[in-house]
Short mmCIF file of C-alpha atoms and ligand atoms in Angstrom, two decimals:
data_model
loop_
_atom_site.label_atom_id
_atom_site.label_comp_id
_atom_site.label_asym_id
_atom_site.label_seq_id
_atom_site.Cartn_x
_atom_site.Cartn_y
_atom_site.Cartn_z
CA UNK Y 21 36.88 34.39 -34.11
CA UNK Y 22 33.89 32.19 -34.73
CA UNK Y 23 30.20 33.85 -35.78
CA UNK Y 24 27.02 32.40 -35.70
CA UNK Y 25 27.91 29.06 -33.66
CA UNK Y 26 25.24 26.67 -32.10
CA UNK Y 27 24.89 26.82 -28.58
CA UNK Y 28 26.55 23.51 -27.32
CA UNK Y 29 29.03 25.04 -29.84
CA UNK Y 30 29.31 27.99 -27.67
CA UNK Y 31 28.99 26.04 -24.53
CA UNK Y 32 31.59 23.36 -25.83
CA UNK Y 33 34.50 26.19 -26.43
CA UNK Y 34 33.71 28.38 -22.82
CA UNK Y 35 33.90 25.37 -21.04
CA UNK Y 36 37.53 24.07 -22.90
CA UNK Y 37 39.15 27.08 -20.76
CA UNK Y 38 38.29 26.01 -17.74
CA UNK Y 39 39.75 24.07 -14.69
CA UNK Y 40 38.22 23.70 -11.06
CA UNK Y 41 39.44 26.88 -9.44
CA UNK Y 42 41.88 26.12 -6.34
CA UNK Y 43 40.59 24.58 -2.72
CA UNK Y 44 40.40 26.51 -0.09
CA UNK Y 45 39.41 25.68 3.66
CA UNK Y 46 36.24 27.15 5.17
CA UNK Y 47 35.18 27.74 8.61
CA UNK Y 48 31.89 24.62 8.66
CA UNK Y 49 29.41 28.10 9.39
CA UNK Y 50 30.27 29.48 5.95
CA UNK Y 51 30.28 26.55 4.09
CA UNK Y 52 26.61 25.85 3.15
CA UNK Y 53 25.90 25.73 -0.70
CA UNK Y 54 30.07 25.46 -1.31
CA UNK Y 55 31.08 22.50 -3.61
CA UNK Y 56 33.46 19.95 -1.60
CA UNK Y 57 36.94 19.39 -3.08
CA UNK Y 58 37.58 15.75 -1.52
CA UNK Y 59 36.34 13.02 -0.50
CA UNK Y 60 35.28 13.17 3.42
CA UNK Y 61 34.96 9.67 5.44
CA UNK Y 62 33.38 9.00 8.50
CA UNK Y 63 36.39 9.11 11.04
CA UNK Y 64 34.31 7.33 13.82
CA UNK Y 65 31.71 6.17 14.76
CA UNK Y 66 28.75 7.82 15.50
CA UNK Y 67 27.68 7.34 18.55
CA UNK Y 68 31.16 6.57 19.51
CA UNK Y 69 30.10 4.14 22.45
CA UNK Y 70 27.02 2.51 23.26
CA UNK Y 71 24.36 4.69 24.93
CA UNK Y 72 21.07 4.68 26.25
CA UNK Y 73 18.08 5.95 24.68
CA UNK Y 74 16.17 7.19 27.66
CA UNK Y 75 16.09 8.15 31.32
CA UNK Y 76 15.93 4.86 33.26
CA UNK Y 77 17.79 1.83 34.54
CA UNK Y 78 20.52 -0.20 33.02
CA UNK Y 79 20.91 -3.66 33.69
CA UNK Y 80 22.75 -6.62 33.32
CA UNK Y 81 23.08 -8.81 29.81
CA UNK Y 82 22.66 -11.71 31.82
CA UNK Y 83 19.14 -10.30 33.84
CA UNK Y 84 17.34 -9.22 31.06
CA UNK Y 85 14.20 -10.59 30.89
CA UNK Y 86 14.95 -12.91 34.17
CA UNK Y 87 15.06 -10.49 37.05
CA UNK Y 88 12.55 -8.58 38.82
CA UNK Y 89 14.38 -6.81 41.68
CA UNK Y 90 18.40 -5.09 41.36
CA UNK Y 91 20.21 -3.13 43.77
CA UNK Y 92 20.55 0.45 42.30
CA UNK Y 93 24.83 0.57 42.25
CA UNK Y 94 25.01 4.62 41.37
CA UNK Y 95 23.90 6.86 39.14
CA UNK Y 96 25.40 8.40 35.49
CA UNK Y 97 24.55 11.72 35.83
CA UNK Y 98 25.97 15.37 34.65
CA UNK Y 99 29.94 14.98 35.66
CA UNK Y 100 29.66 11.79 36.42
CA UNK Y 101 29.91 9.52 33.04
CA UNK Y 102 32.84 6.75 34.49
CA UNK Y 103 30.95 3.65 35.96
CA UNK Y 104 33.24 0.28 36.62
CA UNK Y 105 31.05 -2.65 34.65
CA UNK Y 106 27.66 -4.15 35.61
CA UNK Y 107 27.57 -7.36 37.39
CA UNK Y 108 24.24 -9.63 37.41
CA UNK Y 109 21.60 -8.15 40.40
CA UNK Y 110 22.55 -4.25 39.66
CA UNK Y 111 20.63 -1.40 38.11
CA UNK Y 112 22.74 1.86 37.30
CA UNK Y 113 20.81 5.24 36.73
CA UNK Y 114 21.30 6.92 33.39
CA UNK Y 115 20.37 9.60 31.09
CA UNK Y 116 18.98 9.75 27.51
CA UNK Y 117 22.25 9.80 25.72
CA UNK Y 118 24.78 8.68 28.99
CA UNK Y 119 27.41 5.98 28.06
CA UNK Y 120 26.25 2.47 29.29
CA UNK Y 121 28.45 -0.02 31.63
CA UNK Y 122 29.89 -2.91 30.04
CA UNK Y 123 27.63 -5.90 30.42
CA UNK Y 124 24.48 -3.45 29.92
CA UNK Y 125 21.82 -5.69 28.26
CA UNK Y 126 19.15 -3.31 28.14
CA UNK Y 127 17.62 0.07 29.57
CA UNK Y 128 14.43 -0.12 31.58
CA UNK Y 129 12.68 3.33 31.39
CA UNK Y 130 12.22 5.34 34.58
CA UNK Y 131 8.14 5.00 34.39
CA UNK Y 132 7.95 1.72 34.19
CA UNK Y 133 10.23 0.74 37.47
CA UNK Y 134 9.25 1.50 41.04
CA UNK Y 135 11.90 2.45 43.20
CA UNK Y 136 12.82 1.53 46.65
CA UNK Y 137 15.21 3.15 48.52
CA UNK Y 138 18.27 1.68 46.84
CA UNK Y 139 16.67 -1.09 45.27
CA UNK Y 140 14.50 -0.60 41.87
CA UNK Y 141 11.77 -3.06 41.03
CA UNK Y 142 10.62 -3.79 37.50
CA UNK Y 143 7.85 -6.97 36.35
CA UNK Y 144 7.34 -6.06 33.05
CA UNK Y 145 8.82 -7.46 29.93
CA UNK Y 146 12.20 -6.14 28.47
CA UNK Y 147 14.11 -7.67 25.53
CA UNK Y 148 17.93 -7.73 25.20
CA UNK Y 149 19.45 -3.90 23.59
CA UNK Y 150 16.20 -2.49 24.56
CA UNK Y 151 16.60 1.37 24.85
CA UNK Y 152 20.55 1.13 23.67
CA UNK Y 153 22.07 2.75 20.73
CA UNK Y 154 24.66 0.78 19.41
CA UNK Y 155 27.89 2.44 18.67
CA UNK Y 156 28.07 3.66 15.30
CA UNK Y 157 24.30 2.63 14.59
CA UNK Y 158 24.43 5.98 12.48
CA UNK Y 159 27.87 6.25 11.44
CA UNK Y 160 30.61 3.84 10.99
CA UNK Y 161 34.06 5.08 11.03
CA UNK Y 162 35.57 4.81 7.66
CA UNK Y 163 32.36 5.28 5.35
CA UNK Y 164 32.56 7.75 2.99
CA UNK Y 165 30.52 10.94 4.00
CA UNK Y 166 30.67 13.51 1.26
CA UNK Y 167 31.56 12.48 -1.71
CA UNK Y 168 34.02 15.53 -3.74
CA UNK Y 169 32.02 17.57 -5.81
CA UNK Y 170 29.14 17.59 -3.14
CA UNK Y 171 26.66 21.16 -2.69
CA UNK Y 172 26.85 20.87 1.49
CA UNK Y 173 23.48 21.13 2.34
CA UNK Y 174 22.39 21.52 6.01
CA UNK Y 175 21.95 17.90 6.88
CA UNK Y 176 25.71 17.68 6.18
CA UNK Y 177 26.82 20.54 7.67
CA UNK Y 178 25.33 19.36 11.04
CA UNK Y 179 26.85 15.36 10.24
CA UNK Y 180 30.20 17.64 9.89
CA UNK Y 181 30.00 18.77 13.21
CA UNK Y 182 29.37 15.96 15.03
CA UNK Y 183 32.55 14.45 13.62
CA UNK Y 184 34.11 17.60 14.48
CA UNK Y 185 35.06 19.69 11.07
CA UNK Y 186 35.35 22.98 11.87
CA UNK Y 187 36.26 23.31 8.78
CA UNK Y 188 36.09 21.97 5.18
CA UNK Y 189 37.79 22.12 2.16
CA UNK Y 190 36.06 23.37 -0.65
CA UNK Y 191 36.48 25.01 -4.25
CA UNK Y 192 36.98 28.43 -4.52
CA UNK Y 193 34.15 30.38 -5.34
CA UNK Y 194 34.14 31.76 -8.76
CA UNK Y 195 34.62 35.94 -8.56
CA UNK Y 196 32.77 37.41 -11.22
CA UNK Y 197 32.27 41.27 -11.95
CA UNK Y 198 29.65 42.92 -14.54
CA UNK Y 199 30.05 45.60 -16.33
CA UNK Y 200 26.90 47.27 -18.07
CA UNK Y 201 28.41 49.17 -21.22
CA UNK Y 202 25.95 51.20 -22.54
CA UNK Y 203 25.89 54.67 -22.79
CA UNK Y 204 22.04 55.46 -21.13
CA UNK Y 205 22.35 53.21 -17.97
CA UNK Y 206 22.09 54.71 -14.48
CA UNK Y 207 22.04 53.24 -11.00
CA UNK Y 208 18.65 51.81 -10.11
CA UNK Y 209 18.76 54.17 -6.91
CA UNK Y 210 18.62 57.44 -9.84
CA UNK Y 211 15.87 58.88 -11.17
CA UNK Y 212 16.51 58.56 -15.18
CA UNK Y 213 16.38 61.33 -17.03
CA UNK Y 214 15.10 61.04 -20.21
CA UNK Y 215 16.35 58.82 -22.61
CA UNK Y 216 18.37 57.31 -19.51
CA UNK Y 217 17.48 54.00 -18.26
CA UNK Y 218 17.98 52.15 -14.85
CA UNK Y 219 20.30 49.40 -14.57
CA UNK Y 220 18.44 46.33 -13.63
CA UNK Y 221 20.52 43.61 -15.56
CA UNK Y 222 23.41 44.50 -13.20
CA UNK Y 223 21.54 43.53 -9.89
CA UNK Y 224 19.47 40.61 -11.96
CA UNK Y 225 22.96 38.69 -13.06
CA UNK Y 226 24.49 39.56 -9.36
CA UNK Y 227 21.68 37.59 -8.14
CA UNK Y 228 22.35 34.84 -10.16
CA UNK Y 229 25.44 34.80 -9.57
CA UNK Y 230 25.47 34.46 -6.03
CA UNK Y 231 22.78 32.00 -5.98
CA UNK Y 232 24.78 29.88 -8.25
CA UNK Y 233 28.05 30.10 -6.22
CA UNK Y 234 29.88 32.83 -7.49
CA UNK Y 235 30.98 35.93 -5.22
CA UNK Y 236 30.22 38.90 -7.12
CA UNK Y 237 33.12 41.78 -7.01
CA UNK Y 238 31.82 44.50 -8.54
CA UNK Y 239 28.64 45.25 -10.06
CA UNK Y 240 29.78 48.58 -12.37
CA UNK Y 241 28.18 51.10 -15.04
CA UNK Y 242 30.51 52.54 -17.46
CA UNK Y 243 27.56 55.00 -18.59
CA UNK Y 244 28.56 57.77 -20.47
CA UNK Y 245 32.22 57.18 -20.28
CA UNK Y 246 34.13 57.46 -23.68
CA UNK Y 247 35.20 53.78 -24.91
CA UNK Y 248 38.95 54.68 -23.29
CA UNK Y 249 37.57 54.96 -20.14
CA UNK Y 250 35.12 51.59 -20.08
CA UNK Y 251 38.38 50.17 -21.29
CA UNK Y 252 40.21 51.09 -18.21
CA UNK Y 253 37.28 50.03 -16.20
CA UNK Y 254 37.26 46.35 -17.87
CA UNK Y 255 40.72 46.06 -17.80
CA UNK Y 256 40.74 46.66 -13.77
CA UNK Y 257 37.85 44.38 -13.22
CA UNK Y 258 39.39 41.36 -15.26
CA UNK Y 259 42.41 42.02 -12.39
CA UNK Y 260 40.25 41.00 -9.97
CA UNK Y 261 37.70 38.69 -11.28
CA UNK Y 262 37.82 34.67 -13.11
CA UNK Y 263 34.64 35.82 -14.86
CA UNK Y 264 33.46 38.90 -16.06
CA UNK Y 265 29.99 39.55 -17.55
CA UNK Y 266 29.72 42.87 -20.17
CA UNK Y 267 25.76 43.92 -20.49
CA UNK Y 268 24.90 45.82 -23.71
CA UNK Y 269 26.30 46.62 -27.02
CA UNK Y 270 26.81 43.36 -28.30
CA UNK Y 271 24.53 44.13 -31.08
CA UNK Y 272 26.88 45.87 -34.34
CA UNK Y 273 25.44 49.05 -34.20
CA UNK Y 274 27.57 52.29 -34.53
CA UNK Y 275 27.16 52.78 -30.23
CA UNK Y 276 27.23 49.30 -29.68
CA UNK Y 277 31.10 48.66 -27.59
CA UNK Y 278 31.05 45.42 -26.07
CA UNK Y 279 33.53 44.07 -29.04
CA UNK Y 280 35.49 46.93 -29.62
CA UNK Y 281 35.90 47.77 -26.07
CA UNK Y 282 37.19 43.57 -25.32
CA UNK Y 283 39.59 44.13 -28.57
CA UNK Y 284 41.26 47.56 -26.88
CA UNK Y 285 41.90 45.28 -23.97
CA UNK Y 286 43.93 42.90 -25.87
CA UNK Y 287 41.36 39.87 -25.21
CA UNK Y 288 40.82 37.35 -27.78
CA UNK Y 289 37.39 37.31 -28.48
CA UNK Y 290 36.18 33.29 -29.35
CA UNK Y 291 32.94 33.20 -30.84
CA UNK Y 292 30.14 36.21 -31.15
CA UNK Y 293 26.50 35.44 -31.79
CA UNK Y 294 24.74 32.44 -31.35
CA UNK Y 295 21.94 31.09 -33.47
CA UNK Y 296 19.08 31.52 -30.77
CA UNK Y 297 16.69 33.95 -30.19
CA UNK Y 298 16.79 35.77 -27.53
CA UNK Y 299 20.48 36.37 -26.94
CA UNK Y 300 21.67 35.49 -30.59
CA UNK Y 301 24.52 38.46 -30.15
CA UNK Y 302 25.88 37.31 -27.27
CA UNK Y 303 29.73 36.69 -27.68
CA UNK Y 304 33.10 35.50 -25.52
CA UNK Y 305 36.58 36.45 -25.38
CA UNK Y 306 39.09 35.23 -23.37
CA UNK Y 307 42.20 37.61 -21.55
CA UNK Y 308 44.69 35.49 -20.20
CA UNK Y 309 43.18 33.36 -18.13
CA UNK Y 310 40.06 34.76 -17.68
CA UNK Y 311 36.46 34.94 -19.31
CA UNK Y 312 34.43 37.73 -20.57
CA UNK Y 313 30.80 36.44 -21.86
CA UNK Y 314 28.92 39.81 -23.28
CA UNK Y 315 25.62 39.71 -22.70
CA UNK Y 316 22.59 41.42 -24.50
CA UNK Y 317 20.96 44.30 -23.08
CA UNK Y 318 17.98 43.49 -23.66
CA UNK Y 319 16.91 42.08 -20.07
CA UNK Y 320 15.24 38.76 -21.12
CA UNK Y 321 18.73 37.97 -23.94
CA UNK Y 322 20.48 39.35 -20.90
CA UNK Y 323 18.91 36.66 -18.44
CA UNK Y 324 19.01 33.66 -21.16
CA UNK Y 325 22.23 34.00 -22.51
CA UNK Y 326 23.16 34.11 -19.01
CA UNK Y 327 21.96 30.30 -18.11
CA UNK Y 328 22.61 29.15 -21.19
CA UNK Y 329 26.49 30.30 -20.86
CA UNK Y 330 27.41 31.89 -17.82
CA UNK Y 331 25.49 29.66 -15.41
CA UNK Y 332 27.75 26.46 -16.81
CA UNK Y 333 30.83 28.25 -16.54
CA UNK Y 334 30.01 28.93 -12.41
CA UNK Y 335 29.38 25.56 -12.50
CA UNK Y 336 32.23 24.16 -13.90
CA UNK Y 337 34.75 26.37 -12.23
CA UNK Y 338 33.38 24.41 -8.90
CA UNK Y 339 33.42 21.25 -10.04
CA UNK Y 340 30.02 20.68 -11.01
CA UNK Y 341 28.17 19.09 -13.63
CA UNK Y 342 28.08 22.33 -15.98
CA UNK Y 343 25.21 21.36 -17.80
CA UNK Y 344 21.61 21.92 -17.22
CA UNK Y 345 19.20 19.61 -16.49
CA UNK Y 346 16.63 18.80 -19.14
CA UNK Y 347 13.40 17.33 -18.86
CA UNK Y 348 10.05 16.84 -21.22
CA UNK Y 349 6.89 18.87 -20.21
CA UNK Y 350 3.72 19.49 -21.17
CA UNK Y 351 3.43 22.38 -22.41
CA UNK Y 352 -0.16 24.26 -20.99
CA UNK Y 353 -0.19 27.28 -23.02
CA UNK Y 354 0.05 28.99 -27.01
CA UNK Y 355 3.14 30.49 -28.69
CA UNK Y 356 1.68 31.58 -32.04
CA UNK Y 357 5.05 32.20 -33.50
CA UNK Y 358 6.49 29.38 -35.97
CA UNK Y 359 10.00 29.18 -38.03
CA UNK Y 360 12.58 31.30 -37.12
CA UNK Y 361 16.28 30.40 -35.38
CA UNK Y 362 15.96 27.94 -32.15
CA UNK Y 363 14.12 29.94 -29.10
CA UNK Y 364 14.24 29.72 -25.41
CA UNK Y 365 11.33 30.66 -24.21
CA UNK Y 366 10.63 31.49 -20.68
CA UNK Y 367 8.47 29.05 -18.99
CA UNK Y 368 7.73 28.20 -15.12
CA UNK Y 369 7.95 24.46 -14.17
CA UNK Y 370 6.28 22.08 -12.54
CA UNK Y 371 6.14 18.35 -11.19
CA UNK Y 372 2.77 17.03 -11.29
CA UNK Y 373 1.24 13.70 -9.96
CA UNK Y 374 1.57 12.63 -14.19
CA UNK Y 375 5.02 14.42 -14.92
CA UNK Y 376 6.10 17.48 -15.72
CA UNK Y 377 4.12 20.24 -16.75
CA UNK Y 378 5.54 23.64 -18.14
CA UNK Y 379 3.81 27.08 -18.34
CA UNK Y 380 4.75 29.78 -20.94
CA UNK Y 381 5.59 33.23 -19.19
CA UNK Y 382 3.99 36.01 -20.45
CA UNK Y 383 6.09 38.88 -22.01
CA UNK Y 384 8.19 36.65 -24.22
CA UNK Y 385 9.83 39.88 -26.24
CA UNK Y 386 13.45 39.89 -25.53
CA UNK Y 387 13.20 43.47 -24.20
CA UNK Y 388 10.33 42.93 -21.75
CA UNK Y 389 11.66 41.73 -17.82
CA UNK Y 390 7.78 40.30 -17.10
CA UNK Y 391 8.50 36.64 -18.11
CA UNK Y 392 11.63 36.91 -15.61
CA UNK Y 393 9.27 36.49 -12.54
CA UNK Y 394 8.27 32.74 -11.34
CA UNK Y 395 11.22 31.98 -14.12
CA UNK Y 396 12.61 28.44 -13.63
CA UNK Y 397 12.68 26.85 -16.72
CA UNK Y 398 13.28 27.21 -21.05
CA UNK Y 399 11.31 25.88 -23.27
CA UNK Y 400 13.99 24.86 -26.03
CA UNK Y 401 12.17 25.15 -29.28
CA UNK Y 402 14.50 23.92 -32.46
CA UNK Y 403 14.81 26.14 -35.92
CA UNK Y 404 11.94 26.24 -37.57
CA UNK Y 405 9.21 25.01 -35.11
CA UNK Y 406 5.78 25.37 -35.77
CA UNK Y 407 3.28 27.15 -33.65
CA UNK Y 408 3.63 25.73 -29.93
CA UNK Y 409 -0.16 24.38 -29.28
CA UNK Y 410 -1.06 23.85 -25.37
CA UNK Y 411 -0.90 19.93 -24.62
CA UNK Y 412 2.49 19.73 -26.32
CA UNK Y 413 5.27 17.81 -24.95
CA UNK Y 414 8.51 20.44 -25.15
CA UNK Y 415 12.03 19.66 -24.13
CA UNK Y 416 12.61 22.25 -21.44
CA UNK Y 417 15.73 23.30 -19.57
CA UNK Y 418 15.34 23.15 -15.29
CA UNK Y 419 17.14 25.73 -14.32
CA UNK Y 420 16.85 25.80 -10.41
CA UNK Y 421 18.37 22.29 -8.72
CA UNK Y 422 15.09 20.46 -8.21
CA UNK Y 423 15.08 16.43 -7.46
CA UNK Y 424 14.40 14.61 -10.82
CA UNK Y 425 12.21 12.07 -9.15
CA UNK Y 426 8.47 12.40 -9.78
CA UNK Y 427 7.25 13.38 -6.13
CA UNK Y 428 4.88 11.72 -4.21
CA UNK Y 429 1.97 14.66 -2.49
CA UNK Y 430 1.76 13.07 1.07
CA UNK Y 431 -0.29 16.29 2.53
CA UNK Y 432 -1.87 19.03 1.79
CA UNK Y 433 -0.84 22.97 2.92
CA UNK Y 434 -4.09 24.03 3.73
CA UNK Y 435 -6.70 21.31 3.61
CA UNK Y 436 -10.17 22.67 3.12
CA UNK Y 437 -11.96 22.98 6.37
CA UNK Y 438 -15.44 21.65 5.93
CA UNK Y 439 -17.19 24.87 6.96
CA UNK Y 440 -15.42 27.16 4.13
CA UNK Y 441 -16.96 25.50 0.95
N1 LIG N 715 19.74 46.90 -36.42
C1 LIG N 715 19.68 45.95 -35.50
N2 LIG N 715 19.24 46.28 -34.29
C2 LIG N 715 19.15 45.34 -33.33
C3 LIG N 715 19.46 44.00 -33.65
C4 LIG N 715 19.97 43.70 -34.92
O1 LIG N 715 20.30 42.56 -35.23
N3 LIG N 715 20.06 44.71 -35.82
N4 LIG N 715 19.31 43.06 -32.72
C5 LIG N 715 18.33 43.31 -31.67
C6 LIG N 715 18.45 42.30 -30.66
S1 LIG N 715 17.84 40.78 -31.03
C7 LIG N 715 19.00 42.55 -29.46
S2 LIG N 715 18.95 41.35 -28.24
C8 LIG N 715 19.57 43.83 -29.13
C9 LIG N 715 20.98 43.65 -28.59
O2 LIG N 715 21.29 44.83 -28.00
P1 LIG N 715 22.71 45.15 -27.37
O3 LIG N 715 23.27 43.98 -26.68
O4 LIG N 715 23.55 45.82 -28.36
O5 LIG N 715 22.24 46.12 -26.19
P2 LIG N 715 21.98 47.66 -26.20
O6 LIG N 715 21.64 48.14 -27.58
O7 LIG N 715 23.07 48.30 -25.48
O8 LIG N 715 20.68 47.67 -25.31
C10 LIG N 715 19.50 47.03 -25.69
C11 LIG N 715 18.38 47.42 -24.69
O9 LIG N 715 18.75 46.99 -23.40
C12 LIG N 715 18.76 48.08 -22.48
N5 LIG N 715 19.84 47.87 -21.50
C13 LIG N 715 21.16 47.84 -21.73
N6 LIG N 715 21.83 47.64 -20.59
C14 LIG N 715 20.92 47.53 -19.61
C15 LIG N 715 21.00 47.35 -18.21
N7 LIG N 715 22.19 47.19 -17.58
N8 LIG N 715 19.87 47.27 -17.50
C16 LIG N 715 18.66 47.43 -18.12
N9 LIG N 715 18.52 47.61 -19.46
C17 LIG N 715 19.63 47.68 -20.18
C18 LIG N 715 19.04 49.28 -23.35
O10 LIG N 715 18.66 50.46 -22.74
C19 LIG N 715 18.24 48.92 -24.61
O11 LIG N 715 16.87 49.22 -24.42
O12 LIG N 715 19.68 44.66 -30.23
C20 LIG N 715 18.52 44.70 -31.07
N10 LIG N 715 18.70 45.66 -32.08
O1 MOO N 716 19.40 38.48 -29.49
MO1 MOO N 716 18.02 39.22 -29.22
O2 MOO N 716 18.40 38.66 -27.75
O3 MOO N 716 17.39 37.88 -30.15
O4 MOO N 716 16.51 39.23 -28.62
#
């Protein structure tokens, strides 16, 4: 077992265990947020036929522009979309979206014809494919759609449909279980007696989870169960899960269980501790083919040593890029502390007009949860930094998906109104 690794070390020897987990098929309604597993192409065109773009009049290639007056040959309407071709002098009715007659040249709209008993009359000015949507002026069959490895977001999902996938294949999603270890952790629903505390890493890293893909299987608390029993309780939930995620007792004191309890299991632990601060004794093992990652208690170590190893792993078991993205900010705010291993601290980021800008959470200790709310981002500070002075520019970890691209404001929410200043 390695001690004391770097964290791409870390990173580096999770991520060697791991393969995409198996494709499955899913129905299209449960597929938003799921990674693709192949390519998807276009398989035709969308529209499929040439059709108009509003209610009105079709006419003849060869009249457009020319003729004033056409007999009106019949209608497209609801049940009725067959119509033999257009010959020069007709009009046919149609609908916003009805299939046009060969030889259509162009569409004149309803309000701008006058109608006479079976004759329509139009003088204005029309140009050839006026109010017609080509075929497959969105989508041409063959194009490549969604490229494998995709996050199928809604615009997809409804492109999907109107090619007709009712379902698509996708990755697996990653099942992961936690397991808090320690000894004084109770249900958040319980009122803790004393020297008992409520579980709130549990439903933090289940949140996570899910919002990063995985489908959580268990969320347990092996409480004041002797190291036998939380044992027994790992051993069932690596049965059932590719990813399991201990909370607590990864520190060596004389309660702390999280390696002892992975040894009685017969998993091979891989590395254990990290030099960063929080979550330097976090620690991995691996039981035949699946992970454990032990996590700190403390709840910030807990939530960083999370993204900074558990988060990757989701990722790369679908398929995805496993690594976060980083960016420079400015950093707006003072962290007196200097030297030391390399920190993460908890930051919340922004895109400004000028870049990005980073602000440092408050309740930075690694026991505190305050700096977990408005958390998107870690401010990566090396070994032996000096004091972090506001105006700084910090390498900092994104840790929602947010476009890279500097946006562009084109509105504002809630524009002043004149009479409130
Ligand atoms: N003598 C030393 N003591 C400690 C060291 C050290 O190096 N030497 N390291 C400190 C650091 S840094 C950390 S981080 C923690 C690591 O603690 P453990 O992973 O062993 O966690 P526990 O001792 O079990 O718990 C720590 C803290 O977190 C609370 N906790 C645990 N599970 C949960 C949960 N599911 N939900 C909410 N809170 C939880 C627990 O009650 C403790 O307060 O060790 C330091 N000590
Ligand atoms: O490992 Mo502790 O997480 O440094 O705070």
């Amino acid at each position: 077992m390695l001690v004391n690794v770097t964290w791409e070390e870390a990173l580096e020897y999770l991520l060697d265990f791991i393969t995409p987990l198996p494709r499955e098929l899913v129905s299209l309604k449960q597929a938003l947020g799921r990674v693709i597993s192949r390519d998807i192409f276009v398989t035709r065109d969308i529209p499929s036929h040439p059709q108009s773009a509003v209610d009105g009049y079709a006419i003849h290639i060869d009249d457009v522009g020319l003729r004033t007056s056409f007999v009106i040959k019949n209608y497209i309407c609801k049940g009725n979309f067959y119509v033999s071709p257009l010959s020069p002098g007709q009009a046919v009715g149609v609908l916003t979206g009805s299939p046009l007659p060969a030889g259509t040249g162009a569409v004149i709209p309803k309000e701008s014809v006058i109608v006479d008993e079976n004759r329509v009359v139009f003088a204005g000015k029309i140009s050839p494919g006026s109010n017609i949507r080509q075929a497959g002026e969105d989508f041409r069959s063959g194009e490549l759609l969604v490229k494998r490895g995709t996050i199928l977001d809604p615009g997809m999902i409804g492109v999907l449909a109107a090619l007709g996938y009712g379902e698509v294949p996708v990755y697996r999603r990653p099942r992961v279980a936690i397991l808090s270890l320690g000894h004084e952790i109770v249900p958040c629903h319980v009122t803790p007696a004393p020297g008992q505390v409520r579980d709130s890493n549990g439903p933090l890293l289940a949140s996570l989870v899910s919002r990063d893909g995985g489908e959580v299987v268990g969320v347990e608390i092996a409480g004041d169960e002797n190291a036998g029993g939380a044992k027994k309780r790992l051993q069932r939930l690596l049965q059932n899960a590719d990813l399991v995620l201990t909370i607590g007792g990864t520190a060596s004191g004389a309660c702390d269980q999280a390696l002892p309890v992975l040894r009685q299991t017969g998993a091979r632990p891989l590395f254990w501790g990290i030099r960063i601060k929080p979550g330097s004794h976090s620690g991995a093992a691996i039981h035949d083919s699946r992970l454990v990652i032990s996590l700190s208690g403390n709840p910030a170590a807990c939530a960083v040593g999370y993204q900074l190893l558990a988060a990757p792993v989701l990722r790369a078991f679908q398929a995805l890029n496993p690594y976060p993205y980083r960016i420079h900010a400015l950093c707006t705010d003072r962290f007196p502390k200097k030297g030391g291993p390399r920190r993460f601290l908890r930051g919340h980021a922004v895109c400004r007009q000028d870049g990005w800008e980073v602000k440092l959470l408050p309740g930075q200790k690694s026991s505190m949860l305050r700096s977990l709310i408005n958390w998107n981002a870690l401010i990566d500070l090396l070994a032996g930094h000096p004091p972090l002075e506001p105006g700084s520019k910090v390498p900092t970890l994104l840790l929602t998906p947010l476009p890279l691209e500097k946006g562009e404001l084109t509105g504002e929410r809630y524009p002043a109104h004149p009479g409130n200043s």
